[in-house]
mmCIF file of C-alpha atoms and ligand atoms in Angstrom:
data_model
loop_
_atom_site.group_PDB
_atom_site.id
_atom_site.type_symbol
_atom_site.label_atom_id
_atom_site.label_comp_id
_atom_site.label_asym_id
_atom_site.label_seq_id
_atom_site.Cartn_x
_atom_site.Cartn_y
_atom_site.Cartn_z
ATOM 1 C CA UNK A 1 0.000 0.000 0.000
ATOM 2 C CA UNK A 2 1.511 3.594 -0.861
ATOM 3 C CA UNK A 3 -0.247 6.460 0.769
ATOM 4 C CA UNK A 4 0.182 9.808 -0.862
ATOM 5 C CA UNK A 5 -1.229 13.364 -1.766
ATOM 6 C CA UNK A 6 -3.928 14.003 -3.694
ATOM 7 C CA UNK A 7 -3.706 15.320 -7.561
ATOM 8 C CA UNK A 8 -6.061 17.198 -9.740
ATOM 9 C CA UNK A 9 -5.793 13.763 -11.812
ATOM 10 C CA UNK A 10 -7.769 11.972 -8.543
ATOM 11 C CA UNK A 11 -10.831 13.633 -8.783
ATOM 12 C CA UNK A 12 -12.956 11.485 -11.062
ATOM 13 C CA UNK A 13 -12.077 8.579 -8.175
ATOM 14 C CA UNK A 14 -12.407 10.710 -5.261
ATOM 15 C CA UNK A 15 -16.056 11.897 -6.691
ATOM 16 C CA UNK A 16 -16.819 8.058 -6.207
ATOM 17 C CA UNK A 17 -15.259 7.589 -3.154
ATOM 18 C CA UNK A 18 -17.003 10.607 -1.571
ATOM 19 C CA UNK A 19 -20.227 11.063 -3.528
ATOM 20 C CA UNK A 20 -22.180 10.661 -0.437
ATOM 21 C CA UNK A 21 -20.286 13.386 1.715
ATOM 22 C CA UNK A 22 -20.317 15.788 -1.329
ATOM 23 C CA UNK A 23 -22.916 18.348 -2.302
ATOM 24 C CA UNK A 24 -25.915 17.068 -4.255
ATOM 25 C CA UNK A 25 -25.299 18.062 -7.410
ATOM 26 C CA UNK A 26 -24.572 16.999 -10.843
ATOM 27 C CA UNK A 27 -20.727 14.556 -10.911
ATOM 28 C CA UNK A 28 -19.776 17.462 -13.027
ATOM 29 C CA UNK A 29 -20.344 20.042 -10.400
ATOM 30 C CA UNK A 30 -18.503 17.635 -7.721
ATOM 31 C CA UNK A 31 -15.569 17.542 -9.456
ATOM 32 C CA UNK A 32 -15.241 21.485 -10.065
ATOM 33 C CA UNK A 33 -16.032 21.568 -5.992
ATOM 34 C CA UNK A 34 -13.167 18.801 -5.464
ATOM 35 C CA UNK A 35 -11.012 20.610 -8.419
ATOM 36 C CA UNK A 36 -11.239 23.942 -5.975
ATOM 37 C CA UNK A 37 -10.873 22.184 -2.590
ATOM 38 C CA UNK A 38 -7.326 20.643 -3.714
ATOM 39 C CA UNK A 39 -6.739 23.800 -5.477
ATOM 40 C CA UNK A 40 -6.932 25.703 -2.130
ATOM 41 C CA UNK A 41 -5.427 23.782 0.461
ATOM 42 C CA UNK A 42 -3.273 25.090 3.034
ATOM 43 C CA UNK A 43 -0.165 22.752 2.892
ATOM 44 C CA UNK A 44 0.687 24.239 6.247
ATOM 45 C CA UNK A 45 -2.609 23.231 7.606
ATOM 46 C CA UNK A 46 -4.176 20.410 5.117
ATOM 47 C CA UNK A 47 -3.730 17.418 3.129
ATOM 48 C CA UNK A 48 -6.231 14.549 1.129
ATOM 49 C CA UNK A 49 -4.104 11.621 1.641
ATOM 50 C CA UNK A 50 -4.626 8.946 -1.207
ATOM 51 C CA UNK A 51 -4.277 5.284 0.030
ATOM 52 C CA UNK A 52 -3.085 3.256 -3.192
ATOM 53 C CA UNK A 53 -3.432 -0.859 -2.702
ATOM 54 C CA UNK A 54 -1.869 -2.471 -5.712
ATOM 55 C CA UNK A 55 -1.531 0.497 -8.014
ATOM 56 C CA UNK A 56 -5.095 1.469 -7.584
ATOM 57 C CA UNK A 57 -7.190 4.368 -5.694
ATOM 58 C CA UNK A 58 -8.712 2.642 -2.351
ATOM 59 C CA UNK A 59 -9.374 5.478 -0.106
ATOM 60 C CA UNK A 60 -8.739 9.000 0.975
ATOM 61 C CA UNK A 61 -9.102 11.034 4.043
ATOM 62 C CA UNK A 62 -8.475 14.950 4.034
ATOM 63 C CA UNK A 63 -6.761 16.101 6.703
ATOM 64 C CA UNK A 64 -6.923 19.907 8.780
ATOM 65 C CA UNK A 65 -4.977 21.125 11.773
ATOM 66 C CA UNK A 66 -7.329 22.976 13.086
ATOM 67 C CA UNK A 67 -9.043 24.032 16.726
ATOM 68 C CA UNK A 68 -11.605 21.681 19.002
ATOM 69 C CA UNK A 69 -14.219 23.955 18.007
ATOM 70 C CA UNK A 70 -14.233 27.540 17.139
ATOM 71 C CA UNK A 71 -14.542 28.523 21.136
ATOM 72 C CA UNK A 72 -12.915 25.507 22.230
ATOM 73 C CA UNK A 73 -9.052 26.319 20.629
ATOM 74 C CA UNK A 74 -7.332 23.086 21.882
ATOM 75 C CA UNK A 75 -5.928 22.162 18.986
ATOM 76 C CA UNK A 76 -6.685 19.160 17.379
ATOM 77 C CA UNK A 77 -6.506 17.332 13.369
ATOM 78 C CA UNK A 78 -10.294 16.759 11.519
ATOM 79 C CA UNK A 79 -9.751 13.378 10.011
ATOM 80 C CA UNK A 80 -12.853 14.479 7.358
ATOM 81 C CA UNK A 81 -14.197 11.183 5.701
ATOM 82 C CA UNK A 82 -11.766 8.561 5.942
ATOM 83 C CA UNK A 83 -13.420 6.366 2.853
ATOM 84 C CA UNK A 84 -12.587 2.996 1.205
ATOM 85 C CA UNK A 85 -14.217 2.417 -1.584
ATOM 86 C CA UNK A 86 -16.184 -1.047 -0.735
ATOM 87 C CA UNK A 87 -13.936 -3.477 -2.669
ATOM 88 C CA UNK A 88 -10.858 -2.763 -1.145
ATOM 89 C CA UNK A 89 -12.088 -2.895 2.828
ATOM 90 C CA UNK A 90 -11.240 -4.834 5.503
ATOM 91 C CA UNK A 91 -7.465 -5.083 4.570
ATOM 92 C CA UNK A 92 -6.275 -2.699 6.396
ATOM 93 C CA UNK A 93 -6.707 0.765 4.401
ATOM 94 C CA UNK A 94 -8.595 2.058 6.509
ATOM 95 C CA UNK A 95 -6.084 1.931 9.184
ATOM 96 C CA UNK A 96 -3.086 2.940 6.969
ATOM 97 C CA UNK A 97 -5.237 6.724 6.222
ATOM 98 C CA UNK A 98 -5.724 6.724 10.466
ATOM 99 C CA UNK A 99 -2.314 6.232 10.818
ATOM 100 C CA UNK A 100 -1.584 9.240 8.355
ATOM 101 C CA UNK A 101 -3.592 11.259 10.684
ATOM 102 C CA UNK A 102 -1.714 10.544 13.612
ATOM 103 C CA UNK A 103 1.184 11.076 12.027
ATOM 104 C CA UNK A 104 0.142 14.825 10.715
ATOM 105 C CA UNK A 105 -0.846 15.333 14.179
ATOM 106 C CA UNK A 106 2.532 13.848 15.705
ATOM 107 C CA UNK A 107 4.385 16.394 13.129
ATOM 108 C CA UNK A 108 2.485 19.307 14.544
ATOM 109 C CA UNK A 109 2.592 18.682 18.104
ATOM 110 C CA UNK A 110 -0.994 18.586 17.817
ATOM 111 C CA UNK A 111 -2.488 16.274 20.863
ATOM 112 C CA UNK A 112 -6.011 15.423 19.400
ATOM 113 C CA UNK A 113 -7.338 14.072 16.608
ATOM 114 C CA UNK A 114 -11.243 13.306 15.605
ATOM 115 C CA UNK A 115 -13.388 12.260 13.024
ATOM 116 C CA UNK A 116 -16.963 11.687 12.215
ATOM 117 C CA UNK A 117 -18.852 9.063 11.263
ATOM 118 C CA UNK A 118 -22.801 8.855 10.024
ATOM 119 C CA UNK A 119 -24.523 7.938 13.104
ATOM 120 C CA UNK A 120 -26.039 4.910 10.897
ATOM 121 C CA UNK A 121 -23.116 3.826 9.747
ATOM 122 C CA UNK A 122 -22.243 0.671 12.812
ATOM 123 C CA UNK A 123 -19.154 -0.437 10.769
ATOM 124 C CA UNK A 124 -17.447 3.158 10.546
ATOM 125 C CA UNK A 125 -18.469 3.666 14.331
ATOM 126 C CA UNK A 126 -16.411 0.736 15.217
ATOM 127 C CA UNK A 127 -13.642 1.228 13.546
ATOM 128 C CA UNK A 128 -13.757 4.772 14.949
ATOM 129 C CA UNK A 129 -13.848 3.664 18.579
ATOM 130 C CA UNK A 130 -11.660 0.498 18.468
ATOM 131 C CA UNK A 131 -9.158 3.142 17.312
ATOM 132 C CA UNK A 132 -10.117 5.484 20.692
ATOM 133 C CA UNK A 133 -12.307 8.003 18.612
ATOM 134 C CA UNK A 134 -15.132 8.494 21.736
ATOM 135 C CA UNK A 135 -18.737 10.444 20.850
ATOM 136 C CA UNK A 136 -18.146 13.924 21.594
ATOM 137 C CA UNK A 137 -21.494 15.301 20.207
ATOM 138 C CA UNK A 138 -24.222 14.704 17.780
ATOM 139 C CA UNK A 139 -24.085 16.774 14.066
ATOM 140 C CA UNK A 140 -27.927 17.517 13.615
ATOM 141 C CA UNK A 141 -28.641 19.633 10.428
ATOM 142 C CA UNK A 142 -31.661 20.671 8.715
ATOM 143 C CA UNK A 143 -32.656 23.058 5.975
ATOM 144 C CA UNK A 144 -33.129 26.358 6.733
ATOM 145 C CA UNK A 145 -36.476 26.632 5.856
ATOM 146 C CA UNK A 146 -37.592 23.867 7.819
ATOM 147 C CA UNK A 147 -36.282 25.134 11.314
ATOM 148 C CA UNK A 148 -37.700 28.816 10.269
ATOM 149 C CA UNK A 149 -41.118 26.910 10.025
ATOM 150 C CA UNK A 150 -40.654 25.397 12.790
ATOM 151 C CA UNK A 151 -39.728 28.321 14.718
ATOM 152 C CA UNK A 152 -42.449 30.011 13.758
ATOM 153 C CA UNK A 153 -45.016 27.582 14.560
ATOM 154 C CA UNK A 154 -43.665 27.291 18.393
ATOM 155 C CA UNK A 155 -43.974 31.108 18.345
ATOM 156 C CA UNK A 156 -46.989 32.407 20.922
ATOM 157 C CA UNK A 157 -49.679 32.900 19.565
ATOM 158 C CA UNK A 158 -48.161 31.770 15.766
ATOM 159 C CA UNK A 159 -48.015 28.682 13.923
ATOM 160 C CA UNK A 160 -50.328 26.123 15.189
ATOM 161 C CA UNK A 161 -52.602 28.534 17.477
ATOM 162 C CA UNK A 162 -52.568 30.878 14.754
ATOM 163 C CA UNK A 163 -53.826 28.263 12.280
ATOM 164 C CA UNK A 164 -56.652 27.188 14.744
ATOM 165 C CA UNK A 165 -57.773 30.966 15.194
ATOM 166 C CA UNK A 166 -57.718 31.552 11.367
ATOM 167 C CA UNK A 167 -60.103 28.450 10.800
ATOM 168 C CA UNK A 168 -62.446 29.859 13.451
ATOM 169 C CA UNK A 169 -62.357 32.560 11.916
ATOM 170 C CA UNK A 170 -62.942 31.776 8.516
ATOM 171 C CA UNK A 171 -65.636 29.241 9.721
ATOM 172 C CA UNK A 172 -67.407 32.934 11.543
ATOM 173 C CA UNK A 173 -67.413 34.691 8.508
ATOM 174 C CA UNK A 174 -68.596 31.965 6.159
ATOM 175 C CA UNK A 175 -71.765 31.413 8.948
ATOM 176 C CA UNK A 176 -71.890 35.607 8.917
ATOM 177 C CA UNK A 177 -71.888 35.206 5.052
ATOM 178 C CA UNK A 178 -74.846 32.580 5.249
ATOM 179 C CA UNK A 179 -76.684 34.232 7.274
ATOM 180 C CA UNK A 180 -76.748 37.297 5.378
ATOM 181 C CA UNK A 181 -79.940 38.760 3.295
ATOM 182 C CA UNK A 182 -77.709 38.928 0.209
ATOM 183 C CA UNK A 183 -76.732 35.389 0.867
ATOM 184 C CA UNK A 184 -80.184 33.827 0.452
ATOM 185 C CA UNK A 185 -81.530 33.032 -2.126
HETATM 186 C C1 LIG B 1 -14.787 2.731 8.046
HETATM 187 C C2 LIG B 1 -13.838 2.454 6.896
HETATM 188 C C3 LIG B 1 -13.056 3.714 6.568
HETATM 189 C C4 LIG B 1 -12.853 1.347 7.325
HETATM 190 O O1 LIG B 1 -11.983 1.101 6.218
HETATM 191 P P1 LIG B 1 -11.243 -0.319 6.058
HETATM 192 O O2 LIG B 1 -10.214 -0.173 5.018
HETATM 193 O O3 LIG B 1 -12.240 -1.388 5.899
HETATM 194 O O4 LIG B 1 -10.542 -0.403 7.486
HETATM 195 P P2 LIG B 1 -9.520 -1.524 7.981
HETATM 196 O O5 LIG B 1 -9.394 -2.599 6.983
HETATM 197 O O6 LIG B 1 -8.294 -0.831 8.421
HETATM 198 O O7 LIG B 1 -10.271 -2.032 9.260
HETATM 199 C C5 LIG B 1 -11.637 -2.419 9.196
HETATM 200 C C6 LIG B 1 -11.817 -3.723 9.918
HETATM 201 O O8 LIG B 1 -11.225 -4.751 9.150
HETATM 202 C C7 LIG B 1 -10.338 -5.477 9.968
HETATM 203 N N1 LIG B 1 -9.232 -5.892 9.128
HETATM 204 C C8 LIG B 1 -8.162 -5.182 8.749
HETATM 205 N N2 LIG B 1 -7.359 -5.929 7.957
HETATM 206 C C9 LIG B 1 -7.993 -7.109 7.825
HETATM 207 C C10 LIG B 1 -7.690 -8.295 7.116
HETATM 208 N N3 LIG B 1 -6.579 -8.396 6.401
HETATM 209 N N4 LIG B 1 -8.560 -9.314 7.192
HETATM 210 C C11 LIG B 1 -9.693 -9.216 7.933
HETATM 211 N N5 LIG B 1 -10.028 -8.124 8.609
HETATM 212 C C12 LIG B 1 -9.185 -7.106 8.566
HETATM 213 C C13 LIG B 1 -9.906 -4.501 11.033
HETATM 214 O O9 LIG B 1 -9.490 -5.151 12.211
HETATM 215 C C14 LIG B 1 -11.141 -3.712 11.264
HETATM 216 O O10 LIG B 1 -12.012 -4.360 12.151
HETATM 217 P P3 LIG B 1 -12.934 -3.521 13.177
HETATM 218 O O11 LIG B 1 -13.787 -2.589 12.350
HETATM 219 O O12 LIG B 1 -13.708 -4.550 13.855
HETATM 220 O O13 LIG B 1 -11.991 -2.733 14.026
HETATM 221 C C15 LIG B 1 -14.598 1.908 5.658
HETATM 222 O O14 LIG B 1 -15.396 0.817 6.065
HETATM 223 C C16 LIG B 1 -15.468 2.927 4.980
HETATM 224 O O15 LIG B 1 -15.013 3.645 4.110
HETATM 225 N N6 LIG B 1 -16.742 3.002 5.380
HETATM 226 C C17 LIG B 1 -17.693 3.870 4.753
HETATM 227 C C18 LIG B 1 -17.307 5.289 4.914
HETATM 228 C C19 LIG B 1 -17.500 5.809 6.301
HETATM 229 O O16 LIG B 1 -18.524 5.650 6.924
HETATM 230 N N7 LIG B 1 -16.500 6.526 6.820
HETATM 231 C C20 LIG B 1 -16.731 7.306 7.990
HETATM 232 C C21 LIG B 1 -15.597 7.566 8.799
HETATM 233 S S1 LIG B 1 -14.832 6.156 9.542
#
């Protein structure tokens, strides 16, 4: 296995390897966004490691020294989506891009690394924790939309009360309507 940085010529493979952690758009429009992201990394700071296993693409992980959290500045390395594409797992790749982590910590001085992994996902969980990743928090996302409806419905006297008191009174002015001289007839 030969582990080494990513090239613009990668991209068509790492669009595969990471087409479920990528934006959902067209292939085309995944490869301009992984075109840019090698473009721009920080040497200093990043790096997508490419694991090769017999002259072939098998995985890649992307590395950042960055901070805990934006308030929390201990510093720590993002192992982003270590990924192995499905035919080459379980023989040790995954490992080899974990160890490239720890190493581009080690370099750095940097004490902590993490990762994530889909809460779904049992098999990249494990790995994860046999490896002493522990659960530090829970990633919940939504669109924006969503949460502003939602907002808006738990607002007093909004939303769901709201609703209820435009029904009534719809349903009083329809009766007013029908009860109406102009209305008969
Ligand atoms: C999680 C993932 C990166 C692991 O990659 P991998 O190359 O299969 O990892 P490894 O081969 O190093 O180790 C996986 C398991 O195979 C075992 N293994 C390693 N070499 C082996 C071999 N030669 N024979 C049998 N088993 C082996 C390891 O002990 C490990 O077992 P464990 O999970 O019980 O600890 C890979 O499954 C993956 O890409 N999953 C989908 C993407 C994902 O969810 N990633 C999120 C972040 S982890």
């Amino acid at each position: 296995m030969v582990l080494r940085d990513a090239t613009q010529a990668d991209v068509p493979v790492l669009v595969e390897l990471w087409a479920d952690v990528l934006r959902r758009v067209g292939t085309e429009d995944q490869e301009a966004d992984l075109r840019h992201v090698i473009e721009r990394l920080d040497p200093a700071l990043e790096r997508i490691v490419v694991a090769e296993y017999d002259g072939q693409v098998a995985g890649a992980v992307m590395l950042k020294a960055t901070t805990a959290t934006p308030l929390n500045l201990e510093p720590l390395v993002q192992a982003v989506s270590p990924h192995v594409l499905p035919a080459f797992r379980r023989r040790g790749v995954g490992r080899a891009l974990m160890e490239a982590t720890v190493s581009f910590a080690e370099e750095r001085g940097i004490g902590h690394v993490g990762s994530g992994a889909l809460s779904v996902s049992r098999d990249a969980n494990r790995f994860l924790a046999r490896l002493g990743l522990g659960p530090q928090a829970v990633l919940r996302a939504g669109a924006t939309a969503t949460v502003r409806s939602r907002l808006d419905a738990l607002r007093p006297g909004q939303g769901r009360g709201r609703a209820i008191s435009q029904v009534l009174a719809a349903r009083r002015s329809q009766r007013h309507r029908d009860a109406s001289p102009a209305s008969k007839g």
